[in-house]
Coordinates of C-alpha atoms in Angstrom, one line a residue:
Chain Q
X1 CA 43.4 78.3 39.1
X2 CA 46.1 80.1 41.0
X3 CA 48.8 79.1 38.5
X4 CA 46.9 79.3 35.2
X5 CA 48.9 82.1 33.6
X6 CA 52.2 81.0 35.0
X7 CA 51.6 77.5 33.6
X8 CA 50.7 78.9 30.2
X9 CA 53.9 81.0 30.2
X10 CA 56.0 78.0 31.3
X11 CA 54.4 75.7 28.7
X12 CA 55.0 78.3 25.9
X13 CA 58.7 78.7 26.7
X14 CA 59.3 75.0 27.0
X15 CA 57.5 74.3 23.7
X16 CA 59.5 77.0 21.9
X17 CA 62.8 75.6 23.3
X18 CA 61.7 72.1 22.3
X19 CA 61.3 73.4 18.7
X20 CA 65.1 74.1 18.8
X21 CA 65.0 77.8 19.7
X22 CA 67.7 79.3 21.9
X23 CA 66.3 80.0 25.4
X24 CA 67.1 83.7 25.0
X25 CA 64.9 84.0 22.0
X26 CA 62.2 82.0 23.7
X27 CA 62.3 84.6 26.5
X28 CA 62.1 87.4 24.0
X29 CA 59.0 85.8 22.3
X30 CA 57.5 85.3 25.8
X31 CA 58.1 89.0 26.6
X32 CA 56.4 90.1 23.3
X33 CA 53.5 87.8 24.1
X34 CA 53.2 89.3 27.6
X35 CA 53.1 92.8 26.2
X36 CA 50.5 91.9 23.6
X37 CA 48.3 90.5 26.4
X38 CA 48.8 93.6 28.5
X39 CA 47.9 95.9 25.6
X40 CA 44.9 93.8 24.7
X41 CA 43.6 93.6 28.3
X42 CA 44.1 97.4 28.6
X43 CA 42.2 98.1 25.4
X44 CA 39.2 95.8 26.2
X45 CA 39.2 97.0 29.8
X46 CA 38.8 100.6 28.7
X47 CA 35.6 99.7 26.9
X48 CA 34.2 98.5 30.3
X49 CA 35.6 101.4 32.2
X50 CA 34.1 104.1 30.0
X51 CA 30.7 102.4 30.2
X52 CA 31.1 102.1 34.0
X53 CA 32.2 105.8 34.3
X54 CA 29.1 106.9 32.4
X55 CA 26.8 104.7 34.4
X56 CA 28.4 105.9 37.7
X57 CA 28.0 109.5 36.5
X58 CA 24.4 108.9 35.6
X59 CA 23.7 107.3 39.0
X60 CA 25.3 110.3 40.8
X61 CA 23.2 112.7 38.8
X62 CA 20.0 110.8 39.0
X63 CA 19.7 109.9 35.4
X64 CA 20.1 106.6 33.5
X65 CA 23.3 107.0 31.5
X66 CA 23.7 104.9 28.3
X67 CA 20.8 102.5 28.0
X68 CA 19.9 102.0 24.3
X69 CA 22.4 99.5 23.0
X70 CA 22.5 96.1 24.5
X71 CA 21.8 95.2 28.2
X72 CA 22.2 98.3 30.4
X73 CA 23.6 100.2 27.3
X74 CA 26.8 98.1 27.5
X75 CA 27.4 98.1 23.7
X76 CA 27.4 101.9 23.6
X77 CA 31.1 102.2 24.1
X78 CA 31.7 99.5 21.4
X79 CA 29.6 101.6 19.0
X80 CA 31.5 104.7 20.0
X81 CA 34.9 103.0 19.4
X82 CA 33.8 101.8 16.0
X83 CA 32.8 105.4 15.1
X84 CA 36.1 106.7 16.3
X85 CA 38.0 104.1 14.3
X86 CA 36.3 105.0 11.1
X87 CA 36.6 108.8 11.4
X88 CA 38.7 110.9 9.1
X89 CA 42.2 111.7 10.5
X90 CA 42.2 115.5 10.5
X91 CA 45.5 117.3 11.0
X92 CA 44.9 121.1 11.1
X93 CA 47.1 123.0 8.6
X94 CA 48.8 125.4 11.0
X95 CA 50.1 122.7 13.5
X96 CA 53.6 121.6 14.2
X97 CA 52.9 118.4 12.2
X98 CA 55.4 115.9 13.5
X99 CA 55.0 116.8 17.1
X100 CA 51.2 116.9 16.7
X101 CA 51.3 113.4 15.2
X102 CA 53.6 111.6 17.6
X103 CA 52.3 113.2 20.9
X104 CA 49.4 110.7 21.3
X105 CA 51.6 107.7 20.4
X106 CA 54.2 108.7 23.0
X107 CA 51.5 109.3 25.6
X108 CA 50.1 105.8 25.1
X109 CA 53.6 104.2 25.0
X110 CA 54.5 105.8 28.3
X111 CA 51.2 104.7 30.0
X112 CA 51.6 101.1 28.8
X113 CA 55.2 101.0 30.0
X114 CA 54.0 101.6 33.6
X115 CA 52.6 98.1 33.6
X116 CA 56.1 96.5 33.3
X117 CA 56.7 96.4 37.1
X118 CA 53.2 95.9 38.4
X119 CA 52.8 92.5 40.1
X120 CA 49.4 91.3 38.7
X121 CA 49.5 88.2 40.9
X122 CA 51.9 86.0 42.7
X123 CA 55.2 86.1 40.6
X124 CA 53.3 87.8 37.8
X125 CA 55.2 91.0 37.2
X126 CA 56.6 91.3 33.7
X127 CA 59.9 92.5 35.1
X128 CA 60.7 91.9 38.8
X129 CA 62.7 95.1 39.0
X130 CA 64.6 95.9 42.2
X131 CA 63.7 99.6 42.0
X132 CA 60.1 99.0 40.7
X133 CA 58.4 101.7 42.6
X134 CA 61.0 104.3 41.5
X135 CA 60.6 103.0 37.9
X136 CA 56.9 103.7 38.1
X137 CA 57.4 107.3 39.3
X138 CA 60.1 108.2 36.9
X139 CA 58.5 106.7 33.8
X140 CA 55.2 108.3 34.9
X141 CA 56.9 111.7 34.9
X142 CA 57.4 111.4 31.2
X143 CA 53.7 111.8 30.4
X144 CA 54.0 115.5 31.2
X145 CA 56.2 116.0 28.2
X146 CA 53.7 114.2 26.0
X147 CA 50.9 116.6 27.1
X148 CA 53.2 119.5 26.4
X149 CA 53.9 118.2 22.9
X150 CA 50.2 117.9 22.3
X151 CA 49.6 121.4 23.6
X152 CA 52.5 123.0 21.7
X153 CA 52.0 121.1 18.5
X154 CA 48.3 122.0 18.2
X155 CA 49.3 125.7 17.8
X156 CA 46.1 126.8 19.6
X157 CA 45.8 129.1 22.6
X158 CA 43.5 126.7 24.5
X159 CA 45.8 123.8 23.9
X160 CA 48.9 125.7 25.1
X161 CA 47.1 127.0 28.2
X162 CA 45.9 123.5 29.0
X163 CA 49.4 122.1 28.6
X164 CA 50.9 124.8 30.7
X165 CA 48.4 124.1 33.5
X166 CA 48.9 120.3 33.3
X167 CA 52.7 120.8 33.6
X168 CA 52.4 123.1 36.6
X169 CA 50.0 120.7 38.2
X170 CA 51.8 117.4 37.5
X171 CA 55.2 118.7 38.5
X172 CA 53.8 120.1 41.8
X173 CA 51.9 117.0 42.6
X174 CA 54.8 114.6 41.8
X175 CA 56.5 115.7 45.0
X176 CA 53.8 114.8 47.5
X177 CA 53.1 111.6 45.5
X178 CA 56.7 110.4 45.8
X179 CA 57.0 111.6 49.5
X180 CA 53.8 109.8 50.5
X181 CA 55.2 106.6 49.1
X182 CA 58.4 106.9 51.1
X183 CA 56.6 105.9 54.3
X184 CA 55.6 102.6 52.7
X185 CA 59.2 102.1 51.4
X186 CA 60.6 102.8 54.9
X187 CA 58.4 100.2 56.6
X188 CA 58.9 97.5 54.0
X189 CA 62.6 98.4 53.5
X190 CA 62.4 97.8 49.7
X191 CA 61.6 99.5 46.4
X192 CA 60.7 96.2 44.9
X193 CA 56.9 96.0 44.5
X194 CA 56.8 92.2 45.1
X195 CA 58.7 92.7 48.3
X196 CA 56.3 95.4 49.4
X197 CA 53.4 93.1 48.8
X198 CA 55.1 90.4 50.8
X199 CA 55.7 92.9 53.7
X200 CA 51.9 93.3 54.0
X201 CA 51.4 89.7 54.7
X202 CA 50.1 90.4 58.2
X203 CA 48.8 94.0 58.0
X204 CA 47.9 96.2 55.1
X205 CA 49.8 99.4 54.9
X206 CA 46.6 101.4 54.7
X207 CA 46.3 100.7 58.4
X208 CA 49.9 101.6 59.2
X209 CA 50.1 104.6 56.8
X210 CA 46.6 106.1 56.6
X211 CA 47.9 109.7 56.2
X212 CA 50.2 108.5 53.4
X213 CA 47.3 106.8 51.7
X214 CA 45.2 109.9 51.7
X215 CA 48.0 112.1 50.5
X216 CA 48.8 109.6 47.7
X217 CA 45.2 109.5 46.7
X218 CA 44.8 113.2 46.4
X219 CA 48.2 113.6 44.6
X220 CA 47.3 110.7 42.2
X221 CA 44.0 112.3 41.3
X222 CA 45.9 115.4 40.3
X223 CA 48.6 113.5 38.4
X224 CA 45.9 111.7 36.5
X225 CA 44.3 115.1 35.6
X226 CA 40.9 113.8 36.8
X227 CA 38.2 115.7 38.4
X228 CA 38.0 117.6 40.8
X229 CA 41.6 118.4 39.6
X230 CA 40.9 118.4 35.8
X231 CA 42.0 122.0 35.3
X232 CA 44.1 121.1 32.2
X233 CA 41.0 120.0 30.4
X234 CA 38.4 122.3 32.0
X235 CA 35.8 122.0 29.3
X236 CA 33.9 125.1 30.2
X237 CA 36.9 127.4 29.9
X238 CA 39.5 125.7 27.6
X239 CA 37.2 123.6 25.3
X240 CA 39.3 120.5 25.9
X241 CA 42.7 121.8 27.0
X242 CA 45.6 120.1 25.2
X243 CA 43.3 117.8 23.3
X244 CA 41.2 120.6 21.6
X245 CA 42.6 120.1 18.1
X246 CA 42.6 116.3 18.2
X247 CA 39.8 114.2 16.7
X248 CA 39.1 110.7 15.6
X249 CA 41.7 108.0 16.5
X250 CA 44.4 110.4 17.7
X251 CA 42.0 111.8 20.3
X252 CA 40.9 108.3 21.2
X253 CA 44.5 107.4 21.9
X254 CA 44.7 110.2 24.5
X255 CA 41.5 109.0 26.0
X256 CA 42.8 105.4 26.0
X257 CA 46.0 106.5 27.7
X258 CA 44.2 108.5 30.4
X259 CA 42.2 105.4 31.4
X260 CA 45.3 103.2 31.1
X261 CA 47.0 105.6 33.6
X262 CA 44.0 105.4 35.8
X263 CA 44.1 101.6 35.9
X264 CA 47.9 101.6 36.5
X265 CA 47.8 104.1 39.4
X266 CA 44.8 102.3 41.0
X267 CA 46.7 99.0 40.7
X268 CA 49.8 100.7 42.3
X269 CA 47.6 102.0 45.1
X270 CA 46.2 98.5 45.6
X271 CA 49.7 97.0 45.6
X272 CA 51.2 99.5 48.0
X273 CA 48.3 100.0 50.5
X274 CA 45.8 97.2 50.1
X275 CA 48.0 94.2 50.3
X276 CA 48.4 93.7 46.5
X277 CA 47.5 90.2 45.2
X278 CA 47.2 88.8 48.7
X279 CA 43.8 87.5 49.9
X280 CA 42.0 84.4 50.9
X281 CA 40.1 81.8 48.8
X282 CA 40.4 83.5 45.3
X283 CA 43.5 83.3 43.1
X284 CA 45.9 86.2 43.4
X285 CA 45.3 87.7 40.0
X286 CA 41.6 88.0 40.8
X287 CA 42.3 89.7 44.0
X288 CA 44.4 92.4 42.4
X289 CA 41.7 93.0 39.8
X290 CA 39.0 93.3 42.5
X291 CA 41.1 95.7 44.6
X292 CA 42.0 97.8 41.5
X293 CA 38.4 98.1 40.6
X294 CA 37.5 99.1 44.2
X295 CA 40.0 102.0 44.0
X296 CA 38.8 103.0 40.6
X297 CA 35.3 103.2 41.9
X298 CA 36.5 105.7 44.6
X299 CA 38.2 107.7 41.9
X300 CA 35.0 107.9 39.9
X301 CA 33.0 108.7 43.0
X302 CA 35.3 111.6 43.8
X303 CA 35.2 112.9 40.2
X304 CA 31.4 113.1 40.0
X305 CA 30.9 114.4 43.6
X306 CA 33.2 117.4 43.8
X307 CA 33.2 120.6 41.7
X308 CA 36.4 121.6 39.9
X309 CA 38.7 123.7 42.1
X310 CA 40.5 126.9 41.1
X311 CA 44.0 126.7 39.7
X312 CA 45.7 128.8 42.4
X313 CA 43.9 126.8 45.1
X314 CA 45.1 123.7 43.5
X315 CA 48.8 124.8 43.6
X316 CA 48.6 126.0 47.1
X317 CA 47.0 122.8 48.2
X318 CA 50.0 120.9 46.9
X319 CA 52.8 123.2 48.2
X320 CA 51.3 124.4 51.4
X321 CA 49.3 121.4 52.6
X322 CA 50.2 118.1 51.0
X323 CA 54.0 118.5 51.0
X324 CA 54.3 119.5 54.7
X325 CA 51.9 116.8 55.7
X326 CA 53.9 114.1 53.8
X327 CA 57.2 115.4 55.2
X328 CA 55.8 115.2 58.7
X329 CA 54.6 111.7 57.9
X330 CA 58.1 110.6 56.8
X331 CA 59.6 111.9 60.1
X332 CA 56.9 110.2 62.3
X333 CA 57.3 107.0 60.3
X334 CA 61.0 107.0 60.9
X335 CA 60.6 107.7 64.6
X336 CA 57.9 105.0 64.8
X337 CA 60.2 102.4 63.1
X338 CA 63.0 103.2 65.6
X339 CA 60.7 103.0 68.6
X340 CA 59.4 99.6 67.5
X341 CA 62.9 98.4 66.9
X342 CA 64.0 99.7 70.3
X343 CA 61.1 97.9 72.0
X344 CA 62.3 94.8 70.2
X345 CA 59.4 94.0 67.9
Chain T
X1 CA 84.8 89.3 16.2
X2 CA 81.2 88.4 16.7
X3 CA 78.6 90.8 17.9
X4 CA 76.5 89.7 20.8
X5 CA 73.0 90.9 21.6
X6 CA 74.5 93.2 24.2
X7 CA 76.7 94.9 21.7
X8 CA 73.8 95.3 19.3
X9 CA 71.7 96.9 21.9
X10 CA 74.6 99.2 22.9
X11 CA 75.2 100.2 19.2
X12 CA 71.5 101.0 18.7
X13 CA 71.1 103.0 21.9
X14 CA 74.3 105.0 21.5
X15 CA 73.5 105.7 17.9
X16 CA 70.1 107.0 18.9
X17 CA 71.7 109.2 21.6
X18 CA 74.3 110.7 19.2
X19 CA 71.7 111.3 16.5
X20 CA 69.3 113.0 18.9
X21 CA 72.2 115.1 20.4
X22 CA 73.0 116.3 16.8
X23 CA 69.3 117.0 16.5
X24 CA 69.5 119.3 19.6
X25 CA 72.2 121.3 17.9
X26 CA 70.9 121.5 14.4
X27 CA 67.2 122.0 14.9
X28 CA 66.1 125.5 14.0
X29 CA 63.1 125.4 16.3
X30 CA 64.0 125.5 20.0
X31 CA 61.1 123.3 21.0
X32 CA 62.3 120.6 18.7
X33 CA 65.8 121.0 20.2
X34 CA 64.3 120.5 23.7
X35 CA 62.4 117.4 22.6
X36 CA 65.5 115.9 20.9
X37 CA 67.3 116.5 24.3
X38 CA 64.6 114.3 25.9
X39 CA 65.5 111.6 23.4
X40 CA 69.2 112.0 24.1
X41 CA 68.7 111.7 27.9
X42 CA 66.5 108.6 27.4
X43 CA 69.4 107.2 25.3
X44 CA 71.8 107.9 28.1
X45 CA 69.4 106.2 30.6
X46 CA 69.3 103.2 28.3
X47 CA 73.1 103.0 28.4
X48 CA 72.9 103.0 32.2
X49 CA 70.4 100.2 32.1
X50 CA 72.6 98.3 29.7
X51 CA 75.5 98.6 32.1
X52 CA 73.3 97.2 34.9
X53 CA 73.0 100.5 36.7
X54 CA 69.2 100.6 36.7
X55 CA 68.8 103.1 39.6
X56 CA 71.1 105.7 37.9
X57 CA 69.2 105.2 34.6
X58 CA 65.9 105.9 36.4
X59 CA 67.4 109.0 38.1
X60 CA 68.5 110.1 34.6
X61 CA 64.9 109.8 33.4
X62 CA 63.3 111.4 36.4
X63 CA 65.7 114.3 36.9
X64 CA 66.8 115.1 33.4
X65 CA 64.2 113.9 30.9
X66 CA 61.3 114.7 33.2
X67 CA 62.5 118.2 33.9
X68 CA 62.7 119.0 30.2
X69 CA 59.1 120.0 30.2
X70 CA 60.0 123.0 32.4
X71 CA 62.7 123.9 30.0
X72 CA 60.2 123.8 27.1
X73 CA 57.9 126.0 29.1
X74 CA 60.7 128.5 29.6
X75 CA 61.5 128.3 25.8
X76 CA 57.9 129.0 25.0
X77 CA 57.6 131.9 27.4
X78 CA 60.9 133.5 26.2
X79 CA 60.5 133.2 22.5
X80 CA 56.7 133.3 22.0
X81 CA 56.8 136.5 19.9
X82 CA 59.4 135.2 17.4
X83 CA 58.5 132.8 14.6
X84 CA 59.1 129.3 15.9
X85 CA 61.3 128.3 13.0
X86 CA 63.8 131.0 13.8
X87 CA 64.3 130.4 17.5
X88 CA 67.5 128.4 17.4
X89 CA 69.4 129.7 14.5
X90 CA 73.2 128.9 14.1
X91 CA 75.6 131.7 14.9
X92 CA 76.7 133.2 11.6
X93 CA 80.2 134.4 12.6
X94 CA 83.3 132.3 11.7
X95 CA 85.2 133.3 14.8
X96 CA 82.7 131.8 17.3
X97 CA 82.7 128.6 15.2
X98 CA 86.5 128.4 15.6
X99 CA 86.3 129.1 19.3
X100 CA 83.6 126.4 19.7
X101 CA 85.6 123.9 17.8
X102 CA 88.7 124.6 20.0
X103 CA 86.8 124.2 23.2
X104 CA 85.2 121.0 22.0
X105 CA 88.6 119.6 21.0
X106 CA 90.0 120.5 24.4
X107 CA 87.1 118.7 26.1
X108 CA 87.5 115.6 24.0
X109 CA 91.2 115.4 24.6
X110 CA 90.9 115.9 28.4
X111 CA 88.0 113.4 28.8
X112 CA 89.6 110.9 26.4
X113 CA 93.0 110.9 28.0
X114 CA 91.6 110.6 31.5
X115 CA 89.3 107.7 30.5
X116 CA 92.2 106.1 28.6
X117 CA 94.6 106.2 31.5
X118 CA 92.1 105.3 34.3
X119 CA 91.4 101.8 35.4
X120 CA 87.9 102.2 34.1
X121 CA 89.0 101.6 30.6
X122 CA 88.8 97.8 30.8
X123 CA 86.2 95.4 29.6
X124 CA 84.4 94.2 32.7
X125 CA 81.7 91.6 33.1
X126 CA 78.3 92.6 34.4
X127 CA 78.5 94.1 37.9
X128 CA 78.4 91.6 40.8
X129 CA 76.4 94.0 42.9
X130 CA 72.7 93.1 43.4
X131 CA 71.7 95.8 45.8
X132 CA 73.1 98.9 44.1
X133 CA 70.6 101.2 45.7
X134 CA 71.5 100.2 49.3
X135 CA 75.2 100.7 48.5
X136 CA 74.6 104.1 47.0
X137 CA 72.5 105.1 50.0
X138 CA 75.3 104.0 52.4
X139 CA 77.9 106.0 50.5
X140 CA 75.7 109.2 50.3
X141 CA 74.3 109.1 53.8
X142 CA 77.5 107.6 55.4
X143 CA 80.9 108.5 54.0
X144 CA 79.9 111.5 52.0
X145 CA 77.0 112.7 54.1
X146 CA 78.4 116.2 54.6
X147 CA 79.0 116.8 50.9
X148 CA 75.6 115.4 50.1
X149 CA 73.8 117.7 52.6
X150 CA 75.9 120.7 51.6
X151 CA 74.8 120.1 48.0
X152 CA 71.2 119.9 49.1
X153 CA 71.5 123.2 51.0
X154 CA 73.2 124.8 48.0
X155 CA 70.3 123.8 45.7
X156 CA 67.8 125.1 48.2
X157 CA 69.6 128.5 48.3
X158 CA 69.6 128.6 44.5
X159 CA 65.9 128.0 44.4
X160 CA 65.2 130.7 47.0
X161 CA 67.6 133.1 45.2
X162 CA 65.8 132.5 41.9
X163 CA 62.4 133.2 43.5
X164 CA 63.7 136.4 45.0
X165 CA 65.3 137.5 41.7
X166 CA 62.1 136.7 39.8
X167 CA 59.7 138.4 42.2
X168 CA 61.9 141.2 43.5
X169 CA 62.1 142.3 47.1
X170 CA 59.3 144.6 48.4
X171 CA 60.5 148.1 49.2
X172 CA 60.0 149.1 52.8

């Protein structure tokens, strides 16, 4: 069971080579296959996630949530998706057309690209990049531009305000996000995600770096524009922020990308702090899925528990609280590593 | 002369970079210029990747392409009351065009001759270094630590100065 997917990949490459294809092209075809699988899994997973989110929200607010279609209302999201797919593609006349059209596509491309370095099991990262963690952060920073494109292209005051807010928020919270990860990098001595997982063989980093985990979690919630930090969307004041003018499939792409980002960031948290794919009894790919879902449940729990906080409080939380804490954490981690080395551990 | 996969990738990426760089100059809407600049930076990052310098490529994406959003915000704030299609018009006077052409020519000649004469202008194989990040770190925090830290302090001063200029000093 452990090697199912690796065996499939190996079998596919050797079959293609036996057909007389050059090994390079076999690799290329394998890569395309891997990406197709990732996109497919993401899309199907979002159906489950939206249903789960609505059920969790219902549970938190003492109501039932979707319950008409299928068992526990499970087919509701499928019906919603079909509706979105068949809707008319409306492009308002006063928009910056090209930017308006390509913004959702870029957003989803950037979110899917995050999955290239995530190890989804033992030896199961698409690219085993030496600077994987850095790749995740720098590619993730591109999603800000996509939101800005949506906000500007819509030519709407709410959209622009939402985009401005999201840029301010995402740029501010990128700093504590990156700093909180440095503690993990210092202990494991590598930016390679697979190496970081290996370094947690004896002890998960959440136990060595609890402060870093909490800082990372708060900063990640803000990066994902999720409640209680969903100021850029803030339905009550900005209609839907940068997505106000979007409808139908283009809007669905944004929605899809947001949940794609949620899964990616949760998987990253599981990889860095919860020991990644390591675990007893079950195969490694099942462990990473379980841990990712655990972290996503915490994200949902937070979203439906806390009220939205004010924009200026949000900014001062990042600059005056989280950044100093994460800097102190880096210094203490460095000192701790030196002390352990000095004691000869 | 046959074209390998690497050559093909290089031609595509550099073509994309050049086209988007031209887009930066010729767009009449300053927001479009900024977005073309993102594409150009991504192209440069792609060239870094192709040369096996993944870390530099990622720095290029994080520092340059990621920071464009701030640039766009500035553009929006500065030009909001002009029609968007007229925010990045070419300069009409012939004299400025000539001066610009002279400067560009000078830059091309200087860069070209220095690259031509240096040892860098050779066809090398892929780099033998596997841990480029470690080597870079040792250079920056070892041999060149003073220069590195001075640059950091300089940037900090610039940020503080910008804040003071923007907010103004309170009168006593």
